[in-house]
Short mmCIF file of C-alpha atoms in Angstrom, two decimals:
data_model
loop_
_atom_site.label_atom_id
_atom_site.label_comp_id
_atom_site.label_asym_id
_atom_site.label_seq_id
_atom_site.Cartn_x
_atom_site.Cartn_y
_atom_site.Cartn_z
CA MET Z 1 93.33 104.50 103.38
CA LYS Z 2 96.62 105.34 105.08
CA LEU Z 3 97.30 108.88 106.16
CA SER Z 4 100.14 110.40 104.18
CA ILE Z 5 101.87 111.45 107.41
CA PHE Z 6 102.49 107.77 108.23
CA HIS Z 7 104.36 107.26 104.96
CA SER Z 8 107.44 108.69 106.70
CA ILE Z 9 109.71 106.20 108.47
CA HIS Z 10 110.62 108.97 110.93
CA THR Z 11 106.95 109.42 111.86
CA ARG Z 12 106.39 105.68 112.09
CA ILE Z 13 109.36 105.24 114.43
CA MET Z 14 108.23 108.19 116.54
CA THR Z 15 104.67 106.89 116.67
CA ALA Z 16 105.66 103.29 117.46
CA THR Z 17 108.16 104.37 120.12
CA THR Z 18 105.68 106.81 121.67
CA LEU Z 19 102.96 104.16 121.80
CA LEU Z 20 105.41 101.72 123.38
CA ILE Z 21 106.49 104.29 125.98
CA VAL Z 22 102.87 105.21 126.72
CA ALA Z 23 102.02 101.51 127.12
CA ILE Z 24 104.99 100.93 129.45
CA VAL Z 25 104.35 104.09 131.47
CA GLY Z 26 100.64 103.28 131.64
CA ALA Z 27 101.37 99.75 132.85
CA VAL Z 28 103.83 101.05 135.44
CA VAL Z 29 101.40 103.72 136.67
CA TRP Z 30 98.54 101.23 136.82
CA SER Z 31 100.69 98.65 138.62
CA TRP Z 32 102.03 101.27 141.01
CA ALA Z 33 98.57 102.64 141.75
CA LYS Z 34 97.11 99.17 142.25
CA ASN Z 35 99.96 98.13 144.49
CA GLU Z 36 99.65 101.32 146.56
CA GLY Z 37 95.90 100.83 146.79
CA ASP Z 38 96.34 97.22 147.92
CA VAL Z 39 98.91 98.27 150.50
CA TYR Z 40 96.70 101.04 151.91
CA ARG Z 41 93.67 98.80 151.99
CA GLU Z 42 95.60 96.01 153.68
CA GLN Z 43 96.93 98.41 156.25
CA LYS Z 44 93.44 99.72 156.86
CA ARG Z 45 92.12 96.16 157.20
CA GLN Z 46 94.75 95.26 159.77
CA GLN Z 47 94.10 98.47 161.70
CA ALA Z 48 90.36 97.80 161.59
CA GLN Z 49 90.80 94.24 162.84
CA THR Z 50 93.09 95.30 165.66
CA LEU Z 51 90.78 98.13 166.64
CA ALA Z 52 87.65 95.95 166.50
CA VAL Z 53 89.20 93.27 168.74
CA ALA Z 54 90.34 95.87 171.23
CA LEU Z 55 86.98 97.65 171.37
CA SER Z 56 84.98 94.43 171.54
CA ASN Z 57 87.08 93.28 174.48
CA ALA Z 58 86.57 96.64 176.16
CA LEU Z 59 82.80 96.33 175.86
CA THR Z 60 82.58 92.79 177.27
CA ASN Z 61 81.80 93.73 180.91
CA GLU Z 62 79.23 96.39 179.93
CA LEU Z 63 77.45 93.94 177.64
CA VAL Z 64 77.47 91.22 180.33
CA ASP Z 65 76.02 93.69 182.82
CA GLN Z 66 73.67 95.08 180.14
CA ASN Z 67 74.96 98.55 180.86
CA TRP Z 68 73.49 99.96 177.65
CA GLY Z 69 73.92 103.61 178.60
CA GLN Z 70 77.63 103.21 179.23
CA ILE Z 71 78.07 101.38 175.95
CA ARG Z 72 76.21 104.08 174.02
CA LEU Z 73 78.26 106.77 175.69
CA GLY Z 74 81.45 105.02 174.67
CA LEU Z 75 80.27 104.59 171.11
CA ASN Z 76 79.38 108.26 170.91
CA LEU Z 77 82.81 109.22 172.15
CA MET Z 78 84.55 106.92 169.63
CA LEU Z 79 82.57 108.32 166.73
CA ARG Z 80 83.31 111.91 167.72
CA ARG Z 81 87.04 111.29 168.05
CA ASN Z 82 87.41 109.31 164.80
CA PRO Z 83 86.09 111.07 161.70
CA GLU Z 84 86.78 107.93 159.65
CA PHE Z 85 84.21 105.95 161.63
CA VAL Z 86 80.92 105.89 159.75
CA TYR Z 87 78.87 103.74 162.13
CA ILE Z 88 79.28 101.45 165.15
CA LEU Z 89 76.78 98.70 165.97
CA VAL Z 90 76.64 96.48 169.05
CA SER Z 91 74.17 93.60 168.94
CA ASP Z 92 73.19 91.23 171.74
CA ALA Z 93 73.24 87.55 170.77
CA ARG Z 94 71.07 86.76 173.81
CA ALA Z 95 68.34 88.99 172.33
CA SER Z 96 68.36 87.44 168.84
CA ASP Z 97 71.16 89.79 167.73
CA GLN Z 98 69.13 92.92 168.39
CA ILE Z 99 71.18 96.08 168.14
CA VAL Z 100 71.35 97.37 171.71
CA ALA Z 101 73.73 100.26 171.04
CA ALA Z 102 74.46 102.15 167.82
CA MET Z 103 76.00 105.33 166.58
CA PRO Z 104 74.27 107.03 164.90
CA ASN Z 105 71.25 106.16 167.02
CA ASP Z 106 69.06 105.48 163.93
CA PHE Z 107 70.01 101.80 163.87
CA GLN Z 108 69.34 101.05 167.58
CA ASP Z 109 66.84 98.27 168.35
CA GLN Z 110 67.03 96.99 164.73
CA TYR Z 111 67.96 93.43 163.88
CA ILE Z 112 69.12 93.93 160.29
CA PRO Z 113 70.00 97.59 159.85
CA ASP Z 114 69.55 99.32 156.51
CA VAL Z 115 73.09 100.64 156.57
CA VAL Z 116 74.69 97.87 154.46
CA PRO Z 117 73.31 94.96 152.39
CA ALA Z 118 71.64 92.22 154.44
CA ASP Z 119 74.16 89.55 153.44
CA ILE Z 120 76.91 91.65 155.04
CA THR Z 121 74.91 91.74 158.29
CA ASN Z 122 74.24 88.00 158.18
CA ALA Z 123 77.92 87.27 157.64
CA ALA Z 124 78.93 89.62 160.48
CA LEU Z 125 76.65 87.84 163.00
CA GLN Z 126 78.26 84.46 162.38
CA VAL Z 127 80.50 82.98 165.05
CA TYR Z 128 84.21 83.38 164.29
CA THR Z 129 86.99 81.56 166.07
CA ASP Z 130 89.88 83.31 164.29
CA THR Z 131 90.53 86.93 163.26
CA PRO Z 132 87.51 89.20 162.77
CA PRO Z 133 86.25 89.33 159.18
CA VAL Z 134 86.78 92.55 157.22
CA VAL Z 135 84.71 93.16 154.08
CA GLU Z 136 84.49 96.06 151.67
CA THR Z 137 80.91 97.08 151.00
CA PHE Z 138 78.80 100.17 150.30
CA ILE Z 139 76.39 102.33 152.26
CA LEU Z 140 72.67 101.99 151.52
CA ARG Z 141 71.72 105.52 152.62
CA ASP Z 142 73.23 108.80 153.71
CA ILE Z 143 74.60 108.72 157.27
CA GLU Z 144 74.90 111.77 159.49
CA PHE Z 145 76.26 112.14 163.01
CA GLN Z 146 75.69 115.28 165.04
CA GLY Z 147 74.89 117.27 161.88
CA GLU Z 148 77.94 116.01 160.04
CA ARG Z 149 77.57 113.78 157.03
CA ARG Z 150 79.77 110.75 157.55
CA ALA Z 151 78.95 108.94 154.29
CA ARG Z 152 76.82 109.27 151.20
CA ARG Z 153 74.64 106.61 149.73
CA GLY Z 154 76.70 104.20 147.61
CA GLU Z 155 80.00 105.20 149.22
CA ARG Z 156 82.48 102.37 149.81
CA VAL Z 157 83.38 101.42 153.41
CA LEU Z 158 85.24 98.70 155.28
CA GLU Z 159 83.19 96.80 157.85
CA VAL Z 160 84.87 94.71 160.49
CA ALA Z 161 82.87 92.47 162.84
CA SER Z 162 84.29 91.08 166.11
CA ASP Z 163 82.63 88.67 168.53
CA ILE Z 164 82.05 89.81 172.12
CA ARG Z 165 82.60 86.87 174.48
CA ASN Z 166 82.17 86.39 178.21
CA ALA Z 167 84.73 84.95 180.58
CA SER Z 168 83.80 81.40 179.61
CA GLY Z 169 84.37 82.15 175.93
CA GLU Z 170 80.72 82.09 174.95
CA LYS Z 171 79.64 84.62 172.30
CA ILE Z 172 77.21 87.10 173.81
CA GLY Z 173 77.28 89.82 171.14
CA THR Z 174 78.82 91.31 168.03
CA PHE Z 175 80.75 94.52 167.59
CA ARG Z 176 80.53 95.99 164.06
CA LEU Z 177 82.53 98.98 162.89
CA GLY Z 178 82.18 100.76 159.55
CA ILE Z 179 85.24 102.74 158.44
CA SER Z 180 85.26 105.19 155.54
CA LEU Z 181 87.66 104.56 152.67
CA ARG Z 182 88.02 108.25 151.85
CA GLN Z 183 91.45 108.47 153.42
CA VAL Z 184 92.53 105.34 151.56
CA ASN Z 185 91.19 106.77 148.30
CA ARG Z 186 92.97 110.06 148.89
CA ALA Z 187 96.21 108.18 149.53
CA ILE Z 188 95.67 106.17 146.35
CA VAL Z 189 94.97 109.33 144.33
CA LYS Z 190 98.12 110.90 145.75
CA ALA Z 191 100.10 107.80 144.79
CA VAL Z 192 98.56 107.81 141.31
CA ASN Z 193 99.45 111.49 140.87
CA LYS Z 194 103.05 110.74 141.83
CA ALA Z 195 103.07 107.83 139.41
CA LEU Z 196 101.61 110.00 136.67
CA LEU Z 197 104.23 112.67 137.31
CA VAL Z 198 106.97 110.11 137.04
CA GLY Z 199 105.23 108.71 133.96
CA VAL Z 200 105.04 112.11 132.30
CA LEU Z 201 108.72 112.71 132.99
CA GLY Z 202 109.50 109.26 131.63
CA LEU Z 203 107.33 109.92 128.58
CA GLY Z 204 109.11 113.22 127.94
CA VAL Z 205 112.51 111.59 128.18
CA GLY Z 206 111.27 108.74 126.00
CA LEU Z 207 109.96 111.11 123.35
CA VAL Z 208 113.27 112.94 123.20
CA GLY Z 209 115.04 109.60 122.92
CA ALA Z 210 112.56 108.44 120.28
CA TYR Z 211 113.12 111.62 118.25
CA ILE Z 212 116.90 111.23 118.43
CA LEU Z 213 116.62 107.53 117.52
CA ALA Z 214 114.26 108.26 114.62
CA ARG Z 215 116.55 111.01 113.34
CA GLU Z 216 119.62 108.79 113.60
CA LEU Z 217 117.85 106.05 111.67
CA THR Z 218 116.07 108.13 109.04
CA ASN Z 219 118.72 110.74 108.19
CA PRO Z 220 121.01 108.15 106.55
CA VAL Z 221 117.99 106.71 104.74
CA ARG Z 222 117.13 110.18 103.38
CA ARG Z 223 120.72 110.63 102.26
CA LEU Z 224 120.56 107.27 100.53
CA GLN Z 225 117.35 108.41 98.85
CA ILE Z 226 119.06 111.60 97.63
CA SER Z 227 121.99 109.55 96.35
CA ALA Z 228 119.63 107.17 94.55
CA THR Z 229 117.89 110.16 92.95
CA LYS Z 230 121.21 111.56 91.72
CA ILE Z 231 122.23 108.22 90.26
CA ALA Z 232 118.80 107.84 88.63
CA ALA Z 233 119.30 111.30 87.11
CA GLY Z 234 122.47 110.07 85.40
CA ASP Z 235 125.22 110.92 87.90
CA LEU Z 236 126.68 107.41 87.94
CA GLU Z 237 129.87 108.61 89.63
CA HIS Z 238 127.99 109.72 92.73
CA ARG Z 239 128.45 107.67 95.91
CA ALA Z 240 126.61 107.81 99.24
CA ASP Z 241 128.85 109.32 101.96
CA ILE Z 242 127.58 107.44 105.04
CA GLN Z 243 130.19 106.26 107.53
CA ARG Z 244 128.52 103.91 109.99
CA THR Z 245 129.32 100.49 111.43
CA ASP Z 246 125.73 99.28 111.84
CA GLU Z 247 123.23 97.78 109.40
CA ILE Z 248 122.59 101.15 107.76
CA GLY Z 249 126.34 101.51 107.15
CA ALA Z 250 126.32 98.05 105.58
CA LEU Z 251 123.35 99.11 103.45
CA ALA Z 252 125.21 102.24 102.32
CA ALA Z 253 128.28 100.15 101.44
CA THR Z 254 126.09 97.75 99.46
CA PHE Z 255 124.41 100.73 97.78
CA ASN Z 256 127.80 102.10 96.70
CA GLU Z 257 128.84 98.68 95.42
CA MET Z 258 125.58 98.55 93.45
CA ALA Z 259 126.29 102.03 92.05
CA THR Z 260 129.78 100.90 91.00
CA VAL Z 261 128.39 97.80 89.29
CA LEU Z 262 125.65 99.90 87.72
CA GLN Z 263 128.19 102.38 86.38
CA ALA Z 264 130.27 99.54 84.92
CA SER Z 265 127.16 97.92 83.44
CA PHE Z 266 126.00 101.21 81.98
CA SER Z 267 129.43 101.83 80.48
CA ARG Z 268 129.32 98.39 78.89
CA LEU Z 269 125.80 99.06 77.68
CA GLN Z 270 126.85 102.41 76.25
CA ARG Z 271 129.73 100.79 74.41
CA THR Z 272 127.35 98.08 73.22
CA LEU Z 273 124.95 100.70 71.90
CA GLU Z 274 127.76 102.53 70.18
CA SER Z 275 128.88 99.26 68.65
CA PHE Z 276 125.31 98.45 67.65
CA GLU Z 277 125.02 101.77 65.87
CA ARG Z 278 127.99 100.77 63.76
CA PHE Z 279 125.86 97.91 62.44
CA VAL Z 280 122.58 99.84 62.30
CA PRO Z 281 122.84 103.59 61.61
CA GLY Z 282 121.35 105.96 64.16
CA LYS Z 283 119.01 107.49 61.56
CA PHE Z 284 117.73 104.03 60.79
CA LEU Z 285 117.13 103.36 64.51
CA THR Z 286 114.89 106.40 64.80
CA VAL Z 287 112.58 104.67 62.33
CA ILE Z 288 112.68 101.04 63.47
CA ALA Z 289 113.28 101.61 67.20
CA SER Z 290 111.57 104.84 68.17
CA ASP Z 291 110.80 103.32 71.61
CA GLY Z 292 114.39 102.18 72.19
CA ILE Z 293 116.63 99.42 70.91
CA GLU Z 294 115.33 97.04 73.57
CA ASN Z 295 111.86 97.26 72.00
CA ILE Z 296 112.86 96.39 68.43
CA GLN Z 297 110.42 93.92 66.89
CA VAL Z 298 110.13 92.08 63.60
CA GLY Z 299 107.85 93.76 61.09
CA VAL Z 300 108.30 97.37 62.18
CA ALA Z 301 108.17 99.45 58.99
CA SER Z 302 107.89 103.03 57.81
CA THR Z 303 107.44 104.43 54.31
CA ARG Z 304 109.90 107.19 53.37
CA LEU Z 305 110.76 109.25 50.31
CA ILE Z 306 114.53 108.92 50.12
CA THR Z 307 117.57 109.22 47.84
CA ILE Z 308 119.57 106.04 47.35
CA LEU Z 309 123.23 105.90 46.32
CA PHE Z 310 124.83 102.71 45.02
CA ALA Z 311 128.60 102.48 44.57
CA ASP Z 312 130.37 99.39 43.20
CA ILE Z 313 133.98 98.52 42.39
CA ARG Z 314 134.44 97.75 38.71
CA GLY Z 315 136.26 94.57 37.93
CA TYR Z 316 136.33 93.53 41.56
CA THR Z 317 136.04 89.82 40.82
CA SER Z 318 139.04 89.66 38.52
CA MET Z 319 141.01 91.90 40.89
CA SER Z 320 140.31 89.68 43.92
CA GLU Z 321 141.41 86.62 41.97
CA GLN Z 322 144.87 88.13 41.68
CA MET Z 323 145.08 88.86 45.43
CA THR Z 324 145.20 86.74 48.54
CA PRO Z 325 142.12 86.70 50.80
CA LEU Z 326 143.95 88.83 53.37
CA GLU Z 327 144.96 91.36 50.74
CA THR Z 328 141.38 91.49 49.47
CA PHE Z 329 140.13 91.93 53.01
CA ALA Z 330 142.56 94.78 53.67
CA LEU Z 331 141.65 96.46 50.36
CA LEU Z 332 137.95 96.33 51.16
CA ASN Z 333 138.42 97.76 54.66
CA ASP Z 334 140.61 100.63 53.42
CA TYR Z 335 138.25 101.41 50.55
CA LEU Z 336 135.05 101.21 52.63
CA ALA Z 337 136.57 103.37 55.36
CA CYS Z 338 137.51 106.02 52.80
CA MET Z 339 134.08 106.02 51.17
CA GLY Z 340 132.15 105.75 54.44
CA GLN Z 341 133.81 108.82 55.91
CA VAL Z 342 132.85 110.87 52.83
CA ILE Z 343 129.23 109.68 53.02
CA ASN Z 344 128.99 110.57 56.74
CA ASP Z 345 130.54 114.00 56.13
CA THR Z 346 127.97 114.81 53.43
CA GLY Z 347 124.92 113.92 55.56
CA GLY Z 348 124.17 110.38 54.42
CA PHE Z 349 124.40 107.04 56.14
CA ILE Z 350 125.35 103.61 54.92
CA ASP Z 351 122.51 101.13 54.99
CA LYS Z 352 124.50 98.04 54.08
CA TYR Z 353 127.53 96.60 52.34
CA ILE Z 354 126.82 94.12 49.56
CA GLY Z 355 130.20 92.53 49.02
CA ASP Z 356 132.26 95.41 47.60
CA ALA Z 357 129.15 97.51 46.91
CA ILE Z 358 127.93 100.33 49.15
CA MET Z 359 124.28 101.25 49.58
CA ALA Z 360 123.89 104.70 51.16
CA LEU Z 361 120.74 106.65 51.97
CA PHE Z 362 120.05 110.38 52.09
CA GLU Z 363 116.95 112.03 53.51
CA ASP Z 364 114.64 113.53 50.88
CA GLU Z 365 115.35 117.12 51.95
CA THR Z 366 119.09 116.54 51.40
CA THR Z 367 118.95 115.11 47.87
CA GLY Z 368 121.74 117.45 46.80
CA CYS Z 369 123.95 115.89 49.48
CA ALA Z 370 123.86 112.61 47.58
CA LEU Z 371 125.39 114.35 44.56
CA HIS Z 372 127.98 116.08 46.74
CA ALA Z 373 128.78 112.68 48.23
CA ALA Z 374 129.28 111.17 44.77
CA LEU Z 375 131.67 113.96 43.76
CA ALA Z 376 133.56 113.73 47.06
CA MET Z 377 133.78 109.96 46.71
CA GLN Z 378 135.44 110.38 43.31
CA GLN Z 379 137.94 112.87 44.72
CA SER Z 380 138.70 110.66 47.75
CA LEU Z 381 139.09 107.68 45.45
CA LYS Z 382 141.67 109.61 43.45
CA VAL Z 383 143.73 110.20 46.61
CA PHE Z 384 143.18 106.58 47.63
CA ASN Z 385 144.49 105.31 44.28
CA GLU Z 386 147.51 107.59 44.35
CA LYS Z 387 148.53 106.11 47.66
CA ARG Z 388 148.07 102.56 46.37
CA SER Z 389 150.09 103.38 43.25
CA ARG Z 390 152.98 104.53 45.40
CA GLU Z 391 152.80 101.22 47.21
CA PHE Z 392 152.66 99.32 43.89
CA GLN Z 393 149.19 98.01 44.63
CA PRO Z 394 146.31 97.73 42.16
CA THR Z 395 144.05 100.77 41.95
CA VAL Z 396 140.26 100.88 42.14
CA ASN Z 397 137.60 102.28 39.83
CA ILE Z 398 134.00 102.64 40.91
CA GLY Z 399 130.64 103.42 39.41
CA ILE Z 400 127.96 105.35 41.29
CA GLY Z 401 124.20 105.31 40.64
CA ILE Z 402 121.74 107.63 42.38
CA HIS Z 403 117.95 107.43 42.37
CA ARG Z 404 115.17 109.00 44.41
CA GLY Z 405 111.90 107.29 45.31
CA GLU Z 406 109.61 105.83 47.93
CA VAL Z 407 110.92 102.92 50.01
CA VAL Z 408 109.92 100.94 53.07
CA MET Z 409 112.40 101.00 55.97
CA GLY Z 410 111.91 98.31 58.59
CA THR Z 411 112.95 95.02 60.14
CA ILE Z 412 112.73 91.51 58.75
CA GLY Z 413 113.62 88.08 60.12
CA PHE Z 414 112.33 86.28 63.22
CA THR Z 415 112.67 86.58 66.99
CA SER Z 416 116.29 85.40 67.28
CA ARG Z 417 117.65 87.03 64.11
CA ILE Z 418 116.43 90.46 63.06
CA GLU Z 419 117.90 92.58 60.32
CA SER Z 420 117.17 96.13 59.21
CA THR Z 421 116.54 96.67 55.53
CA VAL Z 422 115.23 99.03 52.89
CA ILE Z 423 112.80 97.56 50.37
CA GLY Z 424 111.22 99.14 47.33
CA ASP Z 425 111.37 99.63 43.59
CA ALA Z 426 113.58 102.71 44.09
CA VAL Z 427 116.32 100.52 45.59
CA ASN Z 428 116.34 98.27 42.54
CA VAL Z 429 116.40 101.25 40.17
CA ALA Z 430 119.38 102.77 42.00
CA ALA Z 431 121.27 99.49 41.72
CA ARG Z 432 120.43 99.18 37.96
CA VAL Z 433 121.51 102.77 37.32
CA GLU Z 434 124.86 102.03 38.94
CA GLY Z 435 125.17 99.08 36.56
CA LEU Z 436 124.57 101.40 33.58
CA THR Z 437 127.73 103.36 34.40
CA ARG Z 438 129.71 100.61 32.67
CA LYS Z 439 127.49 100.73 29.59
CA TYR Z 440 127.69 104.51 29.21
CA ASN Z 441 131.27 104.69 30.50
CA CYS Z 442 130.34 107.26 33.17
CA ASP Z 443 131.54 107.50 36.76
CA VAL Z 444 128.27 108.84 38.21
CA LEU Z 445 124.74 108.50 36.86
CA VAL Z 446 121.62 110.04 38.44
CA THR Z 447 117.97 109.67 37.48
CA GLU Z 448 115.54 112.38 36.48
CA SER Z 449 113.74 112.10 39.88
CA VAL Z 450 116.97 113.15 41.60
CA VAL Z 451 117.51 116.12 39.29
CA ALA Z 452 113.89 117.24 39.76
CA ALA Z 453 114.29 117.25 43.55
CA LEU Z 454 117.40 119.46 43.60
CA ARG Z 455 116.79 122.87 45.15
CA ARG Z 456 119.87 124.29 43.40
CA PRO Z 457 120.44 122.29 40.23
CA GLU Z 458 122.75 125.06 38.95
CA ALA Z 459 125.29 123.98 41.55
CA PHE Z 460 125.94 120.84 39.55
CA GLU Z 461 127.00 120.13 35.98
CA LEU Z 462 124.63 117.51 34.68
CA ARG Z 463 124.67 116.00 31.17
CA LEU Z 464 121.68 114.14 29.79
CA VAL Z 465 122.93 110.70 28.83
CA ASP Z 466 119.68 109.04 27.83
CA GLU Z 467 116.23 110.52 28.11
CA SER Z 468 114.47 107.18 27.96
CA VAL Z 469 116.37 104.18 29.15
CA LYS Z 470 114.68 100.95 30.10
CA VAL Z 471 116.04 99.80 33.44
CA LYS Z 472 115.98 96.09 34.07
CA GLY Z 473 113.03 95.17 36.28
CA LYS Z 474 111.14 98.42 35.59
CA ASN Z 475 108.52 98.80 32.86
CA GLU Z 476 108.57 102.59 32.59
CA PRO Z 477 111.72 104.15 31.04
CA VAL Z 478 113.66 106.76 33.01
CA ALA Z 479 115.97 109.59 31.99
CA ILE Z 480 119.52 109.44 33.30
CA TYR Z 481 122.14 112.14 33.69
CA GLU Z 482 125.87 112.05 34.13
CA LEU Z 483 127.19 114.06 37.09
CA MET Z 484 130.30 115.76 35.78
CA ALA Z 485 133.38 115.96 37.98
CA SER Z 486 133.65 119.67 37.12
CA SER Z 487 130.46 120.52 39.08
CA ARG Z 488 130.78 123.79 41.02
CA GLY Z 489 131.22 123.81 44.79
CA LEU Z 490 130.70 121.18 47.41
CA GLY Z 491 128.31 123.06 49.69
CA ILE Z 492 125.75 120.84 51.38
CA GLY Z 493 122.02 121.55 51.25
CA ASN Z 494 121.40 121.87 47.50
#
C-alpha cells in the first residue's frame, strides 16, 4: 500500500533527487575515504620498508659480533623514541631463528612469538632478495612497554621484515618491526570527516536545487489541474495561462487546444440536443431518457394519466389538391407554427404531427390548460385566416377533440431506429372525438373524463352534446361536450 504522501509529484521528485544526491555524495565520500586510506597506508608501508632496511643494516655488525646487549639497548631506544612502534624483534638465523633481542622483552628467546599469527612469523623468516615484505595483521595479546600500552589485543598493525646480511651477502638474521596503524586510522577518520562535511554541504545545496526543480516542474502541473477542474465544472472558456518553452509549455498549449476543441464540440452537442428536443419534447425526454439522451433504449415505457388534444384540418385533402406541393408545404408550416406556439404557451407539448393533424399532450394536473389551448387555437386560427384572406389564399377550418385517460409513453423500434410514442385507448378516443366534430358541427369537443378532472369547470362554457355516444373502437359509450368559444378567461391552471 503506497503512502499518500508519495502521491504528490513534488514529493516524488524531491525524494528521487534526494536519494540520487545521497547516493552520489555517499559514493564520493566512500571513494575519497578509501583513496585517502590507501594513500596513507601506502605511505606508511614505504616508510616502514625504508626504516626496516636502514635499521637492519645498522644492526649487521652487532649481530655478526653477537653483541646482544648493544642490540637490545638500541631496540629499547627506538621503541622509546617512536610511539608508533609496537614491537621490534631480531632473530638469529644461525640459531634456528631464535629471537635474540626484542622490545618488549617478553618475546626474547622465543622462536615463534605470540605477538602475531604464526603464518606471519613464518613468512617474515623467509629469505627475500628484493624489498622487505610489509603485511597488515593483528595483535594476539595486549602489548605494554615501560608501563605504557602500545597495542590492544586484536588491534591492526603493519609488520615489516628485513633480512640482516653479513659482508658476503649471507642472511644471518631477521629484523621485524610492528608499527601501529592508529595514526593512519586517525588520518583516515579526519579525511572521512572532511569528505562528510563536503558531502553535507553538497547535500544541502542539492536539496535546495531539488526543491526549486520540483517546484518549477509541479507548479505548472498544479495550475493545469486547476484549469482542468474549472473546465470540468463547465467553464469551457477558461484557458491555462502557462508561458513556457519546454515540454510543460507544450503540454499547456496542447491542453488549451483540447479545451478549444472541447468547447466547440460541446457547442455542437448543445445545438444537437436543442435540435433533438425539437423532434422529441423535453417533457417526453424526462420519461424515456431520465438517465440522459445517450442512454435511450428501445422498450423504455412509463404509464401516465394524461390529457390528449387532437386537432385536424377539415377538408385538407381537397384543399391540397387545388394547391401545388410547395404551397401545401408552406401552408402546413405556417399553420403548425401558429398552433404549436399556442400549445407551448398554454403548458402542453406536441407529441407528433400526423400529416396535417396535431397530437398534443397535457399533464394530468393541467387538464384545464388543454381547454385553454383549444380556445386559444381557435382565436389564433381566426387571425391566421384573416391574414390568408388578405393575401387571397384559402382559409383553414379545424376540429379539436380532447380526452383524458391512461396512456403508455415510451420508445419503440430497434437499435438503429428508435421513435418515441404514446400508446393507449385514450389516444384512440381523443382521435375519434376529434372526428365527431364534423358530425356534430362543433369546433371543439371534450369528453366527460376531461370535464370531471377540471378544478374550475365554471371557467368554461360547456354544452352537453351527447351523453352517450359510441366512439369507434370503444365498447363503452362516452358523454361529449362542446367547448363554447364564449368561455370566460384564459387563465392557466383550471
